[in-house]
mmCIF file of C-alpha atoms in Angstrom:
data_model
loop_
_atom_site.group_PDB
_atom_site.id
_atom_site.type_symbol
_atom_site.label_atom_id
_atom_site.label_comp_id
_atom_site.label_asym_id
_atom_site.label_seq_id
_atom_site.Cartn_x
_atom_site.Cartn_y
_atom_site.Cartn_z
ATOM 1 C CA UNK A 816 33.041 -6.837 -0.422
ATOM 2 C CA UNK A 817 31.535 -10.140 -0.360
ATOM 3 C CA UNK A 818 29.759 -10.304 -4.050
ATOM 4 C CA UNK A 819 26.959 -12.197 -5.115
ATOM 5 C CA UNK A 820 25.688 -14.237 -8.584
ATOM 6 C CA UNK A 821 22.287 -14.814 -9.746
ATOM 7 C CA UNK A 822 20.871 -15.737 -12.684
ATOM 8 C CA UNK A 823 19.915 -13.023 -14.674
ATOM 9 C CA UNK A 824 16.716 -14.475 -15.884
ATOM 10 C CA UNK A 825 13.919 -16.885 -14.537
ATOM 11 C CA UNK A 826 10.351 -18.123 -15.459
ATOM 12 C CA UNK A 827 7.989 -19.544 -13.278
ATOM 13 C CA UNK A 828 4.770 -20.826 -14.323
ATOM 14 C CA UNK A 829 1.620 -18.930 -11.999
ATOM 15 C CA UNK A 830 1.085 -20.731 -8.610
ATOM 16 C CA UNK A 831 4.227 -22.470 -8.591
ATOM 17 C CA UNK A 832 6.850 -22.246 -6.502
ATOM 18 C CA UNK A 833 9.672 -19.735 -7.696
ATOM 19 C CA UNK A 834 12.976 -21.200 -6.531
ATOM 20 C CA UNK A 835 15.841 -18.154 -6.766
ATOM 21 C CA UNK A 836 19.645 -19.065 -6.560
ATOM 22 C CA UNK A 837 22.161 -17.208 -5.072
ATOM 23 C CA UNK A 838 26.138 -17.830 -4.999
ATOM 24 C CA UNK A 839 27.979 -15.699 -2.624
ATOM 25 C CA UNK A 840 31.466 -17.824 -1.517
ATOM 26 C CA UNK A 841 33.028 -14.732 -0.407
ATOM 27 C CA UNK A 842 30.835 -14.007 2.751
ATOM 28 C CA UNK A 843 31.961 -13.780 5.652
ATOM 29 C CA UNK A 844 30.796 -15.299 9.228
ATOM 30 C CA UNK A 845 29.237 -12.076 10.573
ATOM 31 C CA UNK A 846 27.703 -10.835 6.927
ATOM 32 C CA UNK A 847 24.175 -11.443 6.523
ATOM 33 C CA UNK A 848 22.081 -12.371 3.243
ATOM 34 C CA UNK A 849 19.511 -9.523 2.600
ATOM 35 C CA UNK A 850 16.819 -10.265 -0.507
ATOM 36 C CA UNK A 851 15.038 -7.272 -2.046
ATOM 37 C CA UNK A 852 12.795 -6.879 -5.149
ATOM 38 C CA UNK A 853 12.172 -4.764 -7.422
ATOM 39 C CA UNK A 854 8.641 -4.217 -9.621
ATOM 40 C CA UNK A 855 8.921 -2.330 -12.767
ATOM 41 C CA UNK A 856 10.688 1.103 -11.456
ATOM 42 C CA UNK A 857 8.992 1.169 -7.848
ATOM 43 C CA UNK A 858 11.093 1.617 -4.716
ATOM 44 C CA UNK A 859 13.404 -1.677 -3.607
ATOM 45 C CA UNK A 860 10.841 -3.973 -1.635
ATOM 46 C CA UNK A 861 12.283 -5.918 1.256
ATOM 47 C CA UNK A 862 12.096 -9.256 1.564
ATOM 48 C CA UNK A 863 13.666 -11.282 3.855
ATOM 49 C CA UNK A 864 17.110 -11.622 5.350
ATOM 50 C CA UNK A 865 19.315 -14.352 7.676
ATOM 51 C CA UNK A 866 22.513 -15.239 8.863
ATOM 52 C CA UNK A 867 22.823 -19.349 9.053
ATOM 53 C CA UNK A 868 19.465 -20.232 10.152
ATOM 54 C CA UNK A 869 16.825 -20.657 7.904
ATOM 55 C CA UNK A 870 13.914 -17.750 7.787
ATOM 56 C CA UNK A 871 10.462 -17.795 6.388
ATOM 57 C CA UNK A 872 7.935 -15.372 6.883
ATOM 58 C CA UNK A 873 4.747 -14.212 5.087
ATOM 59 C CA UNK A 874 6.310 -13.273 1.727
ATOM 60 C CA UNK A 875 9.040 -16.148 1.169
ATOM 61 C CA UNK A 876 11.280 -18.671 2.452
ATOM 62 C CA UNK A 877 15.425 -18.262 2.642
ATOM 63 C CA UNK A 878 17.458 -21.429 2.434
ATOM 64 C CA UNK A 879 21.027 -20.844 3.689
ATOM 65 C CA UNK A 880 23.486 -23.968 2.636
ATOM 66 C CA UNK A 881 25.019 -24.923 6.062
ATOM 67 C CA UNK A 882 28.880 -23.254 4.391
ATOM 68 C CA UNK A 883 26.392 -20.335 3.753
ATOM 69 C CA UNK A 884 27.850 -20.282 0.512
ATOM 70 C CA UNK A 885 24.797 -20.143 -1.547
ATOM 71 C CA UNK A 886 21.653 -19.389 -0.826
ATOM 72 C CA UNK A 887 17.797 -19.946 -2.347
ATOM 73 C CA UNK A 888 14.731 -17.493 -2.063
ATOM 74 C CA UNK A 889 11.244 -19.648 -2.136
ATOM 75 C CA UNK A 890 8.121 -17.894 -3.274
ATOM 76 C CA UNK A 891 5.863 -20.954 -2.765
ATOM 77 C CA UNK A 892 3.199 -19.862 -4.751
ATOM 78 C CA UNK A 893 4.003 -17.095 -7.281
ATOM 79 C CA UNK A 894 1.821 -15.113 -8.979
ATOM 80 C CA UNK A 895 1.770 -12.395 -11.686
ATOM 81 C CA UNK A 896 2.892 -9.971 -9.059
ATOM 82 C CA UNK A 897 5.687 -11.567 -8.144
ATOM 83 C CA UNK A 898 7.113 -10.588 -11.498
ATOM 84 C CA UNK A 899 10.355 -8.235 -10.402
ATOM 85 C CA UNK A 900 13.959 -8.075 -10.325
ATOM 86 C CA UNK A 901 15.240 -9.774 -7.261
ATOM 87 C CA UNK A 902 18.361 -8.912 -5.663
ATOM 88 C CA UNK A 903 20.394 -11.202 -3.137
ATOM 89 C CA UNK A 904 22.831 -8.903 -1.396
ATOM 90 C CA UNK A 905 25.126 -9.354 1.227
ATOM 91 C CA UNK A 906 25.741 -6.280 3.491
ATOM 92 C CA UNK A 907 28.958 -5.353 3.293
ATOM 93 C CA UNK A 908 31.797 -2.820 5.649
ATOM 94 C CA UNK A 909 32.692 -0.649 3.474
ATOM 95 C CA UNK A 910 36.596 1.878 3.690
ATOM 96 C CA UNK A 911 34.680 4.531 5.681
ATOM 97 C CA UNK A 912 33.576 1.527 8.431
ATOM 98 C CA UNK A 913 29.962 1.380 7.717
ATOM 99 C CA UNK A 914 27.603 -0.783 5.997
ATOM 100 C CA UNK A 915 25.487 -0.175 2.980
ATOM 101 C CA UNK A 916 23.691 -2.516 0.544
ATOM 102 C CA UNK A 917 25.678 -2.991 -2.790
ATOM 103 C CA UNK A 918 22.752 -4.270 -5.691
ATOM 104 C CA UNK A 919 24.020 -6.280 -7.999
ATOM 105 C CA UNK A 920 21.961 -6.549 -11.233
ATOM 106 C CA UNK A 921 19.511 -9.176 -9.661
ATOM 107 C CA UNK A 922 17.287 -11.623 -11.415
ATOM 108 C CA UNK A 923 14.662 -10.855 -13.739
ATOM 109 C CA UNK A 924 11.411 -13.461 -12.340
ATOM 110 C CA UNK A 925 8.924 -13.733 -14.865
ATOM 111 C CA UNK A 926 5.951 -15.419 -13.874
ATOM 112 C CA UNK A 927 3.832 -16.708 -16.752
ATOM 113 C CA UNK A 928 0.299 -17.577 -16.118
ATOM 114 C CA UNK B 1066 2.079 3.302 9.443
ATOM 115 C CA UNK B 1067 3.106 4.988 6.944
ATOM 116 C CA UNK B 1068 6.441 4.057 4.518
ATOM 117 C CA UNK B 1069 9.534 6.111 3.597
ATOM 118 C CA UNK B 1070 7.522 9.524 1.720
ATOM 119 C CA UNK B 1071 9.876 10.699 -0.998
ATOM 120 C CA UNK B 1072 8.666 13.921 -3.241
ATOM 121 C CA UNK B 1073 8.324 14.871 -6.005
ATOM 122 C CA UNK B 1074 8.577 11.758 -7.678
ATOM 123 C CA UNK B 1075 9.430 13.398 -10.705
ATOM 124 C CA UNK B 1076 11.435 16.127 -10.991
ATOM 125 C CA UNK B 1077 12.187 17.842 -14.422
ATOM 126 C CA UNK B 1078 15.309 20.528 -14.611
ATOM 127 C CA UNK B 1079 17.362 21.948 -17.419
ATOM 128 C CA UNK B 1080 20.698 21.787 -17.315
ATOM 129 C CA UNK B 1081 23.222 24.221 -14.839
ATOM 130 C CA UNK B 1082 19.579 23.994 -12.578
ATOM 131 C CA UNK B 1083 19.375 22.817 -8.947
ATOM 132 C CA UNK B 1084 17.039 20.024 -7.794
ATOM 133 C CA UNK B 1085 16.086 19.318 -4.469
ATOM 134 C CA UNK B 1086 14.959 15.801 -3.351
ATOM 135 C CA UNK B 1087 12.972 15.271 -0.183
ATOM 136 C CA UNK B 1088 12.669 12.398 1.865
ATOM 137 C CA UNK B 1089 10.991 11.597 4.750
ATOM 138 C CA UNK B 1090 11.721 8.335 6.892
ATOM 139 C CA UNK B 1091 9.435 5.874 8.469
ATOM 140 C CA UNK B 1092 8.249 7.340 11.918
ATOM 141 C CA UNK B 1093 10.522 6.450 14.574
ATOM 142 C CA UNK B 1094 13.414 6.017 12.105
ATOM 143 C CA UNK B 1095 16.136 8.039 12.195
ATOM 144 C CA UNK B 1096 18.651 6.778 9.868
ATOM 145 C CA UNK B 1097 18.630 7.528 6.170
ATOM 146 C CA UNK B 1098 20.456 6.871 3.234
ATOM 147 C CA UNK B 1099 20.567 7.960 -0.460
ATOM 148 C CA UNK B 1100 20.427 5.129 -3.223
ATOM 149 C CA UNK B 1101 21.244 6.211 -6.930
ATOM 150 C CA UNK B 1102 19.725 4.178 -10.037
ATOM 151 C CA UNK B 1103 20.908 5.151 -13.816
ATOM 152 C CA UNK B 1104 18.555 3.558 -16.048
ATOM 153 C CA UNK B 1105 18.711 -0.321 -16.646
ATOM 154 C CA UNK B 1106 21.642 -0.435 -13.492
ATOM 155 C CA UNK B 1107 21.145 -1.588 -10.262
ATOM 156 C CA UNK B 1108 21.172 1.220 -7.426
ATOM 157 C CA UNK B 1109 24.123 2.344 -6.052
ATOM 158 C CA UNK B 1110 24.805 3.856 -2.851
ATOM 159 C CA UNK B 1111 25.314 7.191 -2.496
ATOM 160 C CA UNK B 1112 25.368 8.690 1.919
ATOM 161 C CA UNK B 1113 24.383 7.456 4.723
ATOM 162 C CA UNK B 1114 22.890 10.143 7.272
ATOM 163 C CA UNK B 1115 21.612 10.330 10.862
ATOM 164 C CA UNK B 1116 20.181 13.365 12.527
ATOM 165 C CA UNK B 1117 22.453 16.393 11.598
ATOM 166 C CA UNK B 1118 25.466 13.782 10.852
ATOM 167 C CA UNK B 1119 26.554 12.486 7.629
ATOM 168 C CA UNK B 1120 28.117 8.937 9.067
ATOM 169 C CA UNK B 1121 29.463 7.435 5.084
ATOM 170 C CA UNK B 1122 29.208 9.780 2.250
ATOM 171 C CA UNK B 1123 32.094 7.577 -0.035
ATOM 172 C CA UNK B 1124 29.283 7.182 -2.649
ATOM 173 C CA UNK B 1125 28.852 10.349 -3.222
ATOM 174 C CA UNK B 1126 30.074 12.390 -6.371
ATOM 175 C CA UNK B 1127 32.727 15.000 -5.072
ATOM 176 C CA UNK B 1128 31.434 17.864 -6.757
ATOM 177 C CA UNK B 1129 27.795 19.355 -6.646
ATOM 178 C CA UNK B 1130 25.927 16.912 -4.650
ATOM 179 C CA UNK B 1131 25.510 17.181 -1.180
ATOM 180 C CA UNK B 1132 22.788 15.188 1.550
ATOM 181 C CA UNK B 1133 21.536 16.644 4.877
ATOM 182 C CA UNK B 1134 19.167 15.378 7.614
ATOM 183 C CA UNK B 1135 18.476 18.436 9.897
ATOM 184 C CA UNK B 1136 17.299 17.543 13.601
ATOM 185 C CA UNK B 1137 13.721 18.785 12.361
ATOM 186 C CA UNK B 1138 12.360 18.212 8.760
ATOM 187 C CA UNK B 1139 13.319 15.782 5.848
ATOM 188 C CA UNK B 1140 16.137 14.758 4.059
ATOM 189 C CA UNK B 1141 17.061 16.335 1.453
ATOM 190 C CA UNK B 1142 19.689 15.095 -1.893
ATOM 191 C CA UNK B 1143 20.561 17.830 -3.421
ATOM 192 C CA UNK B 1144 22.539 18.303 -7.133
ATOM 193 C CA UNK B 1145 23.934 21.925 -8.200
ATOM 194 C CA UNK B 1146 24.439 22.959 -11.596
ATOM 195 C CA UNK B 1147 22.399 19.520 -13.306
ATOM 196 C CA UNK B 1148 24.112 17.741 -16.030
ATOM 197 C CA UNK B 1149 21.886 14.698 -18.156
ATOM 198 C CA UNK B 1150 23.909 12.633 -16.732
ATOM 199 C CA UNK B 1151 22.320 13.175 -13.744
ATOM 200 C CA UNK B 1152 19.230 12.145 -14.794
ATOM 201 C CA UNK B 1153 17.669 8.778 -12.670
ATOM 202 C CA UNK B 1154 15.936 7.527 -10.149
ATOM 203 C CA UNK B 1155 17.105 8.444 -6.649
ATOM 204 C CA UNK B 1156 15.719 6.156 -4.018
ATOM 205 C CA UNK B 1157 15.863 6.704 0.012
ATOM 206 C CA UNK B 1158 15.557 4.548 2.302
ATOM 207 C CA UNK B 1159 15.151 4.072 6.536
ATOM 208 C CA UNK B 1160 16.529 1.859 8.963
ATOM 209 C CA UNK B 1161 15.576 2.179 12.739
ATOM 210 C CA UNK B 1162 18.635 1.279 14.386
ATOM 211 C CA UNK B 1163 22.168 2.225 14.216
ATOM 212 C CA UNK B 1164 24.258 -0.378 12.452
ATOM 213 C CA UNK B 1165 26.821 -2.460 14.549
ATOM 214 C CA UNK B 1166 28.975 -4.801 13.651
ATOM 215 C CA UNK B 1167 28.678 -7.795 11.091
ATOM 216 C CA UNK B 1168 24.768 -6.434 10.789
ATOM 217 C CA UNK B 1169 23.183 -4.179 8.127
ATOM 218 C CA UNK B 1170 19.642 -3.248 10.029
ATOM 219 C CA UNK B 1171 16.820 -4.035 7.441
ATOM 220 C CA UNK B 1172 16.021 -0.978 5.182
ATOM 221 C CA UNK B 1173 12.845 0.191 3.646
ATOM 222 C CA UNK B 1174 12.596 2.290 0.662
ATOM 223 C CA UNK B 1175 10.639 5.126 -0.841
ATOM 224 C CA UNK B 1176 8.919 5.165 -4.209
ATOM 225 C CA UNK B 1177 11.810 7.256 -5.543
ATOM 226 C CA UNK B 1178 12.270 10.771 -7.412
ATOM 227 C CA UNK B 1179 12.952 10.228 -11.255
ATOM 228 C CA UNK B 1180 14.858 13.644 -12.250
ATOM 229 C CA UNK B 1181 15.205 14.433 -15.604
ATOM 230 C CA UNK B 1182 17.443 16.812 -16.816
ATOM 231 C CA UNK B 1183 16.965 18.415 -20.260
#
């Protein structure tokens, strides 16, 4: 399985950008970069995914470095909501030859207004 | 539209008990799967199901738990004989397409069933 490694802890001052990093060396050219979140016990939220291209959409931005070793989730304007744990994951084939999403223990975003 | 329905969200059961989790995909989705989370760990996979098929059950304990997704009706996670160690929260979550190769479809959870064995 291609692993991943966050920080375990961030703070982000209210209405700036939140800049997450993500280290996965181990990935492989048809493995994709999934981001989820995580608020205080709720379900998983999703957030974005991508392959080699770059992705934004209306939550957040995902910087892939062109070896697609690392990676970087942009929240461009955080706010007290954004306060989670998020999880960089890269889907994975598992022994019985299907995928599933392995969570890691994520980063814990504070945002502090 | 409505998101991945999961119920009850909490469940309380004394131990050697059964509990039953439901879970009810986002329309037009037919694939489900079975997320575990012991408290302050991240979730771990549990089974992977389509309609009447379990595709990927490795994360799955051996013994007492089994999954189903009949061709009508919700899926339903469900534990024989509780132990506390059982005790978390068991998400679910949809995807709308099979997954191929080199691709994990995007998958949306439910709020989750916190069980609590006494």
């Amino acid at each position: 399985d291609a692993k991943t490694t966050q920080p375990p802890s961030m703070d982000c001052a209210e209405g700036r950008a939140a800049n997450l990093p993500c280290n996965h060396s181990t990935i492989s050219g048809n493995e994709y970069v999934y981001w989820y979140r995580q608020i205080h016990s709720q379900g998983p939220q999703y957030i974005i995914h991508g392959l080699k291209n770059n992705e934004t959409n209306e939550m957040a931005s995902l910087i892939i470095t062109e070896d697609r070793k690392s990676s970087t989730l942009i929240l461009p304007h955080a706010t007290l909501r954004d306060t989670a744990v998020y999880y960089c994951i890269v889907s994975s084939k598992n022994g019985a030859g299907s995928y599933q999403l392995t969570f890691g223990k994520g980063t814990k975003l504070s945002v502090i207004p | 539209n409505a998101g991945v329905m999961q119920n009850p969200r909490h469940l309380v059961r004394r131990r050697g008990q059964e509990a039953r989790l439901r879970c009810s995909p986002m329309k037009g989705h037919s694939h489900v799967y079975w997320y575990r989370q012991l408290p302050e760990e991240g979730l771990k996979f549990m089974v992977y199901l389509q309609k009447e098929n379990i595709i990927d059950e490795s994360g799955m304990p051996k013994e007492r738990f089994s999954a189903e997704f009949p061709k009508e009706g919700p899926s339903i996670l469900r534990i024989q004989q509780v132990v506390r160690g059982d005790s978390a929260a068991y998400f679910c979550a949809s995807s709308p397409l099979a997954r191929t190769s080199g691709k994990t479809d995007t998958q949306y959870f439910g709020p989750g069933t916190r069980l609590t064995v006494l």
